[in-house]
mmCIF file of C-alpha atoms in Angstrom:
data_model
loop_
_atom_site.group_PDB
_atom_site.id
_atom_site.type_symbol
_atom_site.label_atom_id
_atom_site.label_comp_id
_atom_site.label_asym_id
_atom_site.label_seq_id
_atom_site.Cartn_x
_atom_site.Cartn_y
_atom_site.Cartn_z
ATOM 1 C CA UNK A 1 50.735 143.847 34.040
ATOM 2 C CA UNK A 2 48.141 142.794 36.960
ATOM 3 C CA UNK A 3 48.287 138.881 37.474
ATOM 4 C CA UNK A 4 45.665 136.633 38.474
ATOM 5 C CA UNK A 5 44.087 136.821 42.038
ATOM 6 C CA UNK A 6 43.697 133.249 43.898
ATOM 7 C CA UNK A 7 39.642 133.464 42.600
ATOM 8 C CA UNK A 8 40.767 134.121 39.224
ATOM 9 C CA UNK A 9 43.623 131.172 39.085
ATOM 10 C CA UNK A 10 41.188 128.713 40.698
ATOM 11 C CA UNK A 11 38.707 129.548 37.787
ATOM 12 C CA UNK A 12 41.125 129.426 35.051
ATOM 13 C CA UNK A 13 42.306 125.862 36.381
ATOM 14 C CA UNK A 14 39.195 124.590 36.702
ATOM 15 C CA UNK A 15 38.167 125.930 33.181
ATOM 16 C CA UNK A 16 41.247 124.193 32.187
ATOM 17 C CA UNK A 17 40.953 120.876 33.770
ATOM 18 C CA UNK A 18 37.123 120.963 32.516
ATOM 19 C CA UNK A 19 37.195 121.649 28.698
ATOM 20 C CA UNK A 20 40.622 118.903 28.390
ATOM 21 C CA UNK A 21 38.884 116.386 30.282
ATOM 22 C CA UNK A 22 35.530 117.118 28.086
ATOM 23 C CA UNK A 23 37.561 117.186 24.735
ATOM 24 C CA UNK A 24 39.144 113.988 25.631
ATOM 25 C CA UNK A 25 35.677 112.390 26.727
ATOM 26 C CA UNK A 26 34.406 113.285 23.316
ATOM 27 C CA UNK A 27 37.124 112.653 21.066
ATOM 28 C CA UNK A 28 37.382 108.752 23.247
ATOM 29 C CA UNK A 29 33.510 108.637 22.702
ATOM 30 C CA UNK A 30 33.358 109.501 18.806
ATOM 31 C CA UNK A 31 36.534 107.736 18.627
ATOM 32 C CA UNK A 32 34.918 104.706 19.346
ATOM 33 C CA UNK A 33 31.460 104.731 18.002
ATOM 34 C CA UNK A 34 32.536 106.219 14.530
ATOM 35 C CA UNK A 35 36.650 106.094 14.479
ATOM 36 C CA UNK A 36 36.809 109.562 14.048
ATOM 37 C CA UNK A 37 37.989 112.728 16.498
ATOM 38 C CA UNK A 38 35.553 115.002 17.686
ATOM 39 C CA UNK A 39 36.249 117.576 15.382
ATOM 40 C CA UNK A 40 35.720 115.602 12.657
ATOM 41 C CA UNK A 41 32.427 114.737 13.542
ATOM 42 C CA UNK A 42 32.178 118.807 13.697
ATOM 43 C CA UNK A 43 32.532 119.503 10.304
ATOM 44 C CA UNK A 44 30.099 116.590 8.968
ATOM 45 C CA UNK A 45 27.124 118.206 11.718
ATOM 46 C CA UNK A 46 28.180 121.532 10.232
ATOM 47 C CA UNK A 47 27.939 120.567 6.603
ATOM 48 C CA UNK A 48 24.630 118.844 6.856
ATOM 49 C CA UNK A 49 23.198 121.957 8.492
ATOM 50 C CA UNK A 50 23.319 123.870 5.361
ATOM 51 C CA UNK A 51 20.935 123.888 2.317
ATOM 52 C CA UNK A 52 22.945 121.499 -0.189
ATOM 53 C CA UNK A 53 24.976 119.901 2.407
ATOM 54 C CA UNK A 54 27.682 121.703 0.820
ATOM 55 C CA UNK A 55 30.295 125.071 1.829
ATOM 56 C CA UNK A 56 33.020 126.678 0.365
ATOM 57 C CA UNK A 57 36.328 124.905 2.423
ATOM 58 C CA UNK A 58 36.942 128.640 3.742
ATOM 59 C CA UNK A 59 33.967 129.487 5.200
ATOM 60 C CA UNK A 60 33.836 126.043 6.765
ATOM 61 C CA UNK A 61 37.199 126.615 8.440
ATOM 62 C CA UNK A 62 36.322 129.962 9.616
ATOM 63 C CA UNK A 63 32.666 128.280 11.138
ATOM 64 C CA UNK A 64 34.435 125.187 12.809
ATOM 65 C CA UNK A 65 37.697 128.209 13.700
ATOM 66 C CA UNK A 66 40.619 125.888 12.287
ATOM 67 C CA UNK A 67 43.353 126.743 10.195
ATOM 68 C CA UNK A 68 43.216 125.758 6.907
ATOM 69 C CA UNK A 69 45.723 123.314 6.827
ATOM 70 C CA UNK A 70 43.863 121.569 9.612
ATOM 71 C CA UNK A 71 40.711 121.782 7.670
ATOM 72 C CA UNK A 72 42.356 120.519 4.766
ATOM 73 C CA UNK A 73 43.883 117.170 6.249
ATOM 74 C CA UNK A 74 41.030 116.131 8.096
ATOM 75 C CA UNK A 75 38.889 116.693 4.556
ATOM 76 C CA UNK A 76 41.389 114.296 3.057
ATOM 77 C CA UNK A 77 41.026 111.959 6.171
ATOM 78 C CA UNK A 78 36.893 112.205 5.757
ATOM 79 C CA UNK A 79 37.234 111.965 1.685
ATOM 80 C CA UNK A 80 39.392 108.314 2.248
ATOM 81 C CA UNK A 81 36.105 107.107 4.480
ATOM 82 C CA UNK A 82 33.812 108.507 1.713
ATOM 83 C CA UNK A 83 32.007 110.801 3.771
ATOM 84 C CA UNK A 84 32.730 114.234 2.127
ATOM 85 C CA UNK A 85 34.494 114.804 -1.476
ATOM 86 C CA UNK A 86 36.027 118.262 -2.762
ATOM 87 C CA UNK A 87 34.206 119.918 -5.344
ATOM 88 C CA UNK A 88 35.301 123.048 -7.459
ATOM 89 C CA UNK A 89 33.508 125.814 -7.033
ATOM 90 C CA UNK A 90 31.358 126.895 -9.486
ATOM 91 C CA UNK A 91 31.376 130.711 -9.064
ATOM 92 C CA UNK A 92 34.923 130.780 -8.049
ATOM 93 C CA UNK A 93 37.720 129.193 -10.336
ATOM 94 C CA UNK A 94 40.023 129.202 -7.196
ATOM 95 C CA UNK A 95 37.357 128.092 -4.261
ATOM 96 C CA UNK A 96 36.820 124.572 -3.407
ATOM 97 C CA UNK A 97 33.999 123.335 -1.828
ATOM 98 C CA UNK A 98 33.432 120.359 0.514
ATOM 99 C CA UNK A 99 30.458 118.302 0.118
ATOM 100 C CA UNK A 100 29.117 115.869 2.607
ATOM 101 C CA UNK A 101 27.904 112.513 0.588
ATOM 102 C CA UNK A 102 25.018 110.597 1.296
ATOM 103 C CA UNK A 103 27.628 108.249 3.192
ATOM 104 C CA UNK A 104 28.801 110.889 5.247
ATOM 105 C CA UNK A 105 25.133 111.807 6.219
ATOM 106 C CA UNK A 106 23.767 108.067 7.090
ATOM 107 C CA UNK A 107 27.298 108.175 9.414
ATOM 108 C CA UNK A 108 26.330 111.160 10.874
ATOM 109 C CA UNK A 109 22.701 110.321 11.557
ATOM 110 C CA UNK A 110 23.750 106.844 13.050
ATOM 111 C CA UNK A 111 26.428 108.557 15.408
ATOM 112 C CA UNK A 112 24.887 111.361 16.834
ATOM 113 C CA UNK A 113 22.555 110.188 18.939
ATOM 114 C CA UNK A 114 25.491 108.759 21.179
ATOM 115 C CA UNK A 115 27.279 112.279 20.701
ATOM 116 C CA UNK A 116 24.105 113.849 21.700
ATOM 117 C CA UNK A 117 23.692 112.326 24.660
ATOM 118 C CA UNK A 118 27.747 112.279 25.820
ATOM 119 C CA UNK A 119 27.432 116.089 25.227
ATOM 120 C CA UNK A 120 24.091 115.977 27.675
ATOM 121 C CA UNK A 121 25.216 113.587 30.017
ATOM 122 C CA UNK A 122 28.588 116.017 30.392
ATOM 123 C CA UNK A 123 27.325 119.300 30.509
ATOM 124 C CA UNK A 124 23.351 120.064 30.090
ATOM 125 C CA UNK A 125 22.151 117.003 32.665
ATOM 126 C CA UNK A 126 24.188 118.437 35.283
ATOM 127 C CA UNK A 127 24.167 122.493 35.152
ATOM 128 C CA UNK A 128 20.483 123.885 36.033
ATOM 129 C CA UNK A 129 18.951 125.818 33.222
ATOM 130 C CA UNK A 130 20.630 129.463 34.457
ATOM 131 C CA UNK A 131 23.733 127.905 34.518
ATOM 132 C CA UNK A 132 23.787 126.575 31.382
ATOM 133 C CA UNK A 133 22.463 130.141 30.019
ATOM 134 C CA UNK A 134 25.317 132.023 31.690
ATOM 135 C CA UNK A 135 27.701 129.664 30.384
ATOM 136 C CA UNK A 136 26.019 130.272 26.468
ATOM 137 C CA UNK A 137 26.635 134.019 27.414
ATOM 138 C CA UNK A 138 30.067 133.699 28.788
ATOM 139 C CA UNK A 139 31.018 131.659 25.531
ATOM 140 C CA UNK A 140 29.862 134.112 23.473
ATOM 141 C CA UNK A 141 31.978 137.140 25.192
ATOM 142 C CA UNK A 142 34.847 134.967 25.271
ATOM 143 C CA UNK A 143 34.120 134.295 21.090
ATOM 144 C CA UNK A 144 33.585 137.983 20.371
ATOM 145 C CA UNK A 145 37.037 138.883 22.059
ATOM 146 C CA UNK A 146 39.127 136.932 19.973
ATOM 147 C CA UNK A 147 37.151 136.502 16.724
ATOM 148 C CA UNK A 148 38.516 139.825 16.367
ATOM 149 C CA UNK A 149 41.764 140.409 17.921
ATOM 150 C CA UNK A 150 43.968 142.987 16.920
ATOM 151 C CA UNK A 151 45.988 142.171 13.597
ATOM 152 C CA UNK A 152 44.458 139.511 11.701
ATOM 153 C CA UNK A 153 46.131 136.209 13.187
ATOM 154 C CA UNK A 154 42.804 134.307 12.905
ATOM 155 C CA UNK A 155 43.117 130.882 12.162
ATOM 156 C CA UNK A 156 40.970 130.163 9.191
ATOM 157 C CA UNK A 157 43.072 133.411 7.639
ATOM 158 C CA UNK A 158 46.775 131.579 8.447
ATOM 159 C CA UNK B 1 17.878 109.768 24.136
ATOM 160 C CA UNK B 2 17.111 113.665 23.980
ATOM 161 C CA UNK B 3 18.124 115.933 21.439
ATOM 162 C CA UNK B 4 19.824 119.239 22.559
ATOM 163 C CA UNK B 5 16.823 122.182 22.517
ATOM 164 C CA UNK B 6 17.968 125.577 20.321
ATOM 165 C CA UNK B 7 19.268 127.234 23.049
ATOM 166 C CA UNK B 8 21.444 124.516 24.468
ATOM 167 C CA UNK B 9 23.017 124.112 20.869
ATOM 168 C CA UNK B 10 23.566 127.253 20.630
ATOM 169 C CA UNK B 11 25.363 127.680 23.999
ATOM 170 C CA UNK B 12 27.142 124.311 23.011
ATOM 171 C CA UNK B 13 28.397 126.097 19.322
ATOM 172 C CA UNK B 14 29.367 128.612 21.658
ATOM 173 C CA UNK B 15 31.321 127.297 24.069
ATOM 174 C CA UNK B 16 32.976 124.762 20.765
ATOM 175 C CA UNK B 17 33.960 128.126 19.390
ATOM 176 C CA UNK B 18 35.073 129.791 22.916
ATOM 177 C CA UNK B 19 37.434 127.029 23.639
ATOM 178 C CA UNK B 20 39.150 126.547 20.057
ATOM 179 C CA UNK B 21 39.971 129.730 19.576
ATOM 180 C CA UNK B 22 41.064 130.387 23.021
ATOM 181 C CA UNK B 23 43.739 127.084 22.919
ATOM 182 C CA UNK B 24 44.641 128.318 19.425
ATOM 183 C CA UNK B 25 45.440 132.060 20.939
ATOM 184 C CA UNK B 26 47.201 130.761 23.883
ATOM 185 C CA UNK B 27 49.067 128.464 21.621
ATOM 186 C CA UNK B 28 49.915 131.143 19.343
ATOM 187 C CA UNK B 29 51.156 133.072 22.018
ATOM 188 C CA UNK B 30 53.547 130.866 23.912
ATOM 189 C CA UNK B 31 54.717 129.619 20.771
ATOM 190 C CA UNK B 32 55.905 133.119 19.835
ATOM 191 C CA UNK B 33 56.780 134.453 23.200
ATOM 192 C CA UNK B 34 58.650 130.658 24.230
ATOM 193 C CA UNK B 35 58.408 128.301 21.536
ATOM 194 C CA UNK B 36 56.463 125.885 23.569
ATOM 195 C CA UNK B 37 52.357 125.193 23.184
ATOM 196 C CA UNK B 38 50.280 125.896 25.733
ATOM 197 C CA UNK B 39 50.349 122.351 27.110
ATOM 198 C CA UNK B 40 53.843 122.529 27.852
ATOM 199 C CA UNK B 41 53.493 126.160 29.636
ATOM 200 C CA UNK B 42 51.296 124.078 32.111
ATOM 201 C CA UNK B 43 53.488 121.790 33.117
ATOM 202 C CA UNK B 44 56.302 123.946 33.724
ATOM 203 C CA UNK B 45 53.688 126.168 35.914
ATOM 204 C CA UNK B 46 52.495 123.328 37.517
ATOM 205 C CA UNK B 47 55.852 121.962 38.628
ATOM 206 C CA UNK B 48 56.563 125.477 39.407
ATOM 207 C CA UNK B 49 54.058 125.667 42.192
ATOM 208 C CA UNK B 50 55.357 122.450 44.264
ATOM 209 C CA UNK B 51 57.627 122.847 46.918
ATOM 210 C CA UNK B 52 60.681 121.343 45.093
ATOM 211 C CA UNK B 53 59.804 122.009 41.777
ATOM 212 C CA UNK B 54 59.203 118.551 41.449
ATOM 213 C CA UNK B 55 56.364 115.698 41.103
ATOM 214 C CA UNK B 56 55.857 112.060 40.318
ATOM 215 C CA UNK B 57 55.015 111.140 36.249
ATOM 216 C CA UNK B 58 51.587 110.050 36.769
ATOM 217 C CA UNK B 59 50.748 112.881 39.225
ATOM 218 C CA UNK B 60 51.843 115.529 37.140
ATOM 219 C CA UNK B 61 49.302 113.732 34.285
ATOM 220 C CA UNK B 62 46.390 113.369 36.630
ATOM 221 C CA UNK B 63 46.739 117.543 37.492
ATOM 222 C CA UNK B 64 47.154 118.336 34.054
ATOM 223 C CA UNK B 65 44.261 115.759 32.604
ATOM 224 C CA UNK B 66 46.138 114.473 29.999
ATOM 225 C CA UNK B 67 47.417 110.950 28.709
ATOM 226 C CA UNK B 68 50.546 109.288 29.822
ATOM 227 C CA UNK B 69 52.152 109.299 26.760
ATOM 228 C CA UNK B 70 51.036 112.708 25.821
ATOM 229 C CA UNK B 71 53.191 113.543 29.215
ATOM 230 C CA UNK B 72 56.215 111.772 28.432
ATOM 231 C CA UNK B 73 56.458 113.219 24.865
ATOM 232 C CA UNK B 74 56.258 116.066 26.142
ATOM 233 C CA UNK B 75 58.810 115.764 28.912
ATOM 234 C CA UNK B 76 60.939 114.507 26.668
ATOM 235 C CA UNK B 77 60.894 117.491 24.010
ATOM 236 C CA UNK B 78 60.789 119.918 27.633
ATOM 237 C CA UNK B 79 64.083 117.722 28.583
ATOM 238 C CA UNK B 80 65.726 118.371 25.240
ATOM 239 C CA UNK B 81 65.167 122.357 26.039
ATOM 240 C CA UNK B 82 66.903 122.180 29.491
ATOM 241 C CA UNK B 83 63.884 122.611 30.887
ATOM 242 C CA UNK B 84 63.091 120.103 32.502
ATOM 243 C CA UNK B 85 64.448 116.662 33.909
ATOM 244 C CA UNK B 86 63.414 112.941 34.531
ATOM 245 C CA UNK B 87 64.672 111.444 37.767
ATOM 246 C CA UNK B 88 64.186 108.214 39.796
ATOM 247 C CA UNK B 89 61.939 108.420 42.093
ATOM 248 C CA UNK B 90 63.311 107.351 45.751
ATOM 249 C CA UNK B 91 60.042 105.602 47.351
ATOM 250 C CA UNK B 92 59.372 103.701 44.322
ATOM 251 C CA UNK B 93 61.721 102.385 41.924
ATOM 252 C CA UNK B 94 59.109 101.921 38.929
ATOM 253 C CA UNK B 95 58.005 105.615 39.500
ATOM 254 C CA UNK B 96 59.961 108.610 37.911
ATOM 255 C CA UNK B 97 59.913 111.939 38.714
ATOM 256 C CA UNK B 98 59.771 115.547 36.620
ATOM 257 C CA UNK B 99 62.042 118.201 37.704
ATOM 258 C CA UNK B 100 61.956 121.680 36.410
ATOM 259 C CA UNK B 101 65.581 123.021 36.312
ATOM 260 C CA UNK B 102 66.490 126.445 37.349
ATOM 261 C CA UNK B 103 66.768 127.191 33.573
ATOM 262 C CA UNK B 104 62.906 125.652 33.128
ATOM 263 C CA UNK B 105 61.843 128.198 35.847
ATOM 264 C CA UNK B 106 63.511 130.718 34.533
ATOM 265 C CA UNK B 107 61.624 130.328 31.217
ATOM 266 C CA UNK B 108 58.227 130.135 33.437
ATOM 267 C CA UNK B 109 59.616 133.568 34.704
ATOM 268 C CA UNK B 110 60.192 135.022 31.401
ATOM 269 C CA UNK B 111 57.388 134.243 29.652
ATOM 270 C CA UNK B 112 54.460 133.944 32.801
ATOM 271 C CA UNK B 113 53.611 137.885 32.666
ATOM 272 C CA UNK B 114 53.306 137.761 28.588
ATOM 273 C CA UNK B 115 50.685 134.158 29.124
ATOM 274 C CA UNK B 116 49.015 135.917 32.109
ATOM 275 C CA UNK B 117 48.084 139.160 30.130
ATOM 276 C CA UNK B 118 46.646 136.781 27.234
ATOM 277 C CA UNK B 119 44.327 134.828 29.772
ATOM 278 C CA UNK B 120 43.207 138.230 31.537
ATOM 279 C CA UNK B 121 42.581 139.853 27.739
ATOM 280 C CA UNK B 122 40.710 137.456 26.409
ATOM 281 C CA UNK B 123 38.582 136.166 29.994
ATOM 282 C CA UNK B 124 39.126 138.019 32.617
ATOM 283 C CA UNK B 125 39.166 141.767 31.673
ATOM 284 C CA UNK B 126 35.965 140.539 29.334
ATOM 285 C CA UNK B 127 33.645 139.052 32.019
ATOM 286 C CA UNK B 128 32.255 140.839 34.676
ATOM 287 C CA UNK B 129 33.054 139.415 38.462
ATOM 288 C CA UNK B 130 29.704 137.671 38.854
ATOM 289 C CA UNK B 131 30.593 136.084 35.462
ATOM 290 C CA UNK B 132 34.177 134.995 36.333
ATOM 291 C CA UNK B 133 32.398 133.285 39.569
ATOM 292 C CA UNK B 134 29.391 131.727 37.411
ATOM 293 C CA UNK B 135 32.346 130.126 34.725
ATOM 294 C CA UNK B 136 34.831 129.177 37.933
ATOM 295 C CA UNK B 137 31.559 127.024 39.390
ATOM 296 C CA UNK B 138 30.124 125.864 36.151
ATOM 297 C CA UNK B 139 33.675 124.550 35.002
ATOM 298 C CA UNK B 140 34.214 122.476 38.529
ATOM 299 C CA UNK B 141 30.853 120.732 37.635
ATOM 300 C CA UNK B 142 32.056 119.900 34.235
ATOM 301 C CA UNK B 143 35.452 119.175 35.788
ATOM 302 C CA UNK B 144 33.794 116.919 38.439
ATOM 303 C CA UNK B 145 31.469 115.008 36.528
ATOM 304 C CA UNK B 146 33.703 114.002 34.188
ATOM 305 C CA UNK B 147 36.710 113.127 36.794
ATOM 306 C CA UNK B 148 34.285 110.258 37.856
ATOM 307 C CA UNK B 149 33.069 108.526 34.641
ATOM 308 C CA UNK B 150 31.846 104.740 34.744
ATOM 309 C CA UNK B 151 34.335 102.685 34.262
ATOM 310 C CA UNK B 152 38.097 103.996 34.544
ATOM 311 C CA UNK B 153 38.957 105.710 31.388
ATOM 312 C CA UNK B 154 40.894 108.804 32.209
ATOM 313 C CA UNK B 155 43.351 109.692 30.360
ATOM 314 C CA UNK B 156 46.328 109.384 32.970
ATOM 315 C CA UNK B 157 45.198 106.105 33.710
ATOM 316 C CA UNK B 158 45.657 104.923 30.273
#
């Protein structure tokens, strides 16, 4: 095994140090204007992005990359506000899908803006535009690698 | 307020995806390899690199950006491993100090090569060196900007 040169560590602190301070800034944010965690809030903005405001519980744990058993508490959380409810699925006796409700939709549209602009105010406002490009490309080769690891310890599939 | 353009949410769905999976790999990892997640790993490392193997409570939160009593759980599950230890701290009798015992840095030993190999796999050996350098510098500006918030709400200073 090669370890980490002294460039390397620094990076991988400071990637560290940045994405826990930035979840906590988030989840205190979202905690505050809408008394849920920020990953809550992630599956309501990722529900209202499709057609019906609807998706098989599956698919949305393998979008939001959660384990099921995450997904399926924090559906039960968001179904005791009233913002999503279960659904069977129609082409599939043994699928479930989660639905946001009109509820959950007038909660996300009065939240976001705030979100918005804590996500802006953290990141976008203060990288210039090549930065924040290289960081959508580094994301996305840092995604690739382990959305396909070797064995199939994915959490969506656990 | 200023919605995010197409690009920036996509480089922000990135990065969302990037991060999650990444924590739940590294968790994964160390939970097989050492039974510990990956927040404990990095306090044992961080102790690890002080000259005693030692550091005040709230010092030990601030380097690791989390809460205070996300810290002392912690310690205290670390403590009930052997790994570490709580001890008063001489200059100041309301402060307390973590020590890692020689059987906590033996563990750090055991398992660093195994956690090192995951963090090169999935970042390192994936980005190219101008890369590493662009996400080192982008993740200090997300790092700094959010060490200084308005008001005081960091998390070890709750």
């Amino acid at each position: 095994m090669e370890w980490l040169t002294e460039d390397e560590q620094a990076t991988w602190r400071a990637f560290l140090q940045a994405t826990t301070l930035l979840e906590d800034h988030l989840d205190r944010q979202l905690q505050r204007d809408a008394g849920m965690p920020h990953m809550y809030y992630a599956l309501l903005a990722t529900l209202s992005e499709t057609p019906e405001r609807r998706m098989r519980m599956t698919e949305l744990a393998q979008r939001t990359k959660i384990t099921r058993s995450r997904l399926s508490h924090a559906v039960s959380r968001l179904e005791g506000n009233g913002w999503l409810r279960r659904e069977n699925c129609p082409s599939d006796r043994r699928g479930q899908l989660a639905v946001l409700t009109d509820a959950g939709y007038d909660e996300l549209v009065r939240t976001a803006p705030g979100h918005v602009t804590a996500v802006r105010a953290a990141i976008f406002d203060r990288l210039s535009p090549e930065q924040a490009e290289q960081l959508g490309e580094i994301s996305r080769i840092i995604a690739d690698g382990l959305n396909h690891p070797q064995g199939t310890d994915l959490p969506w599939l656990r």
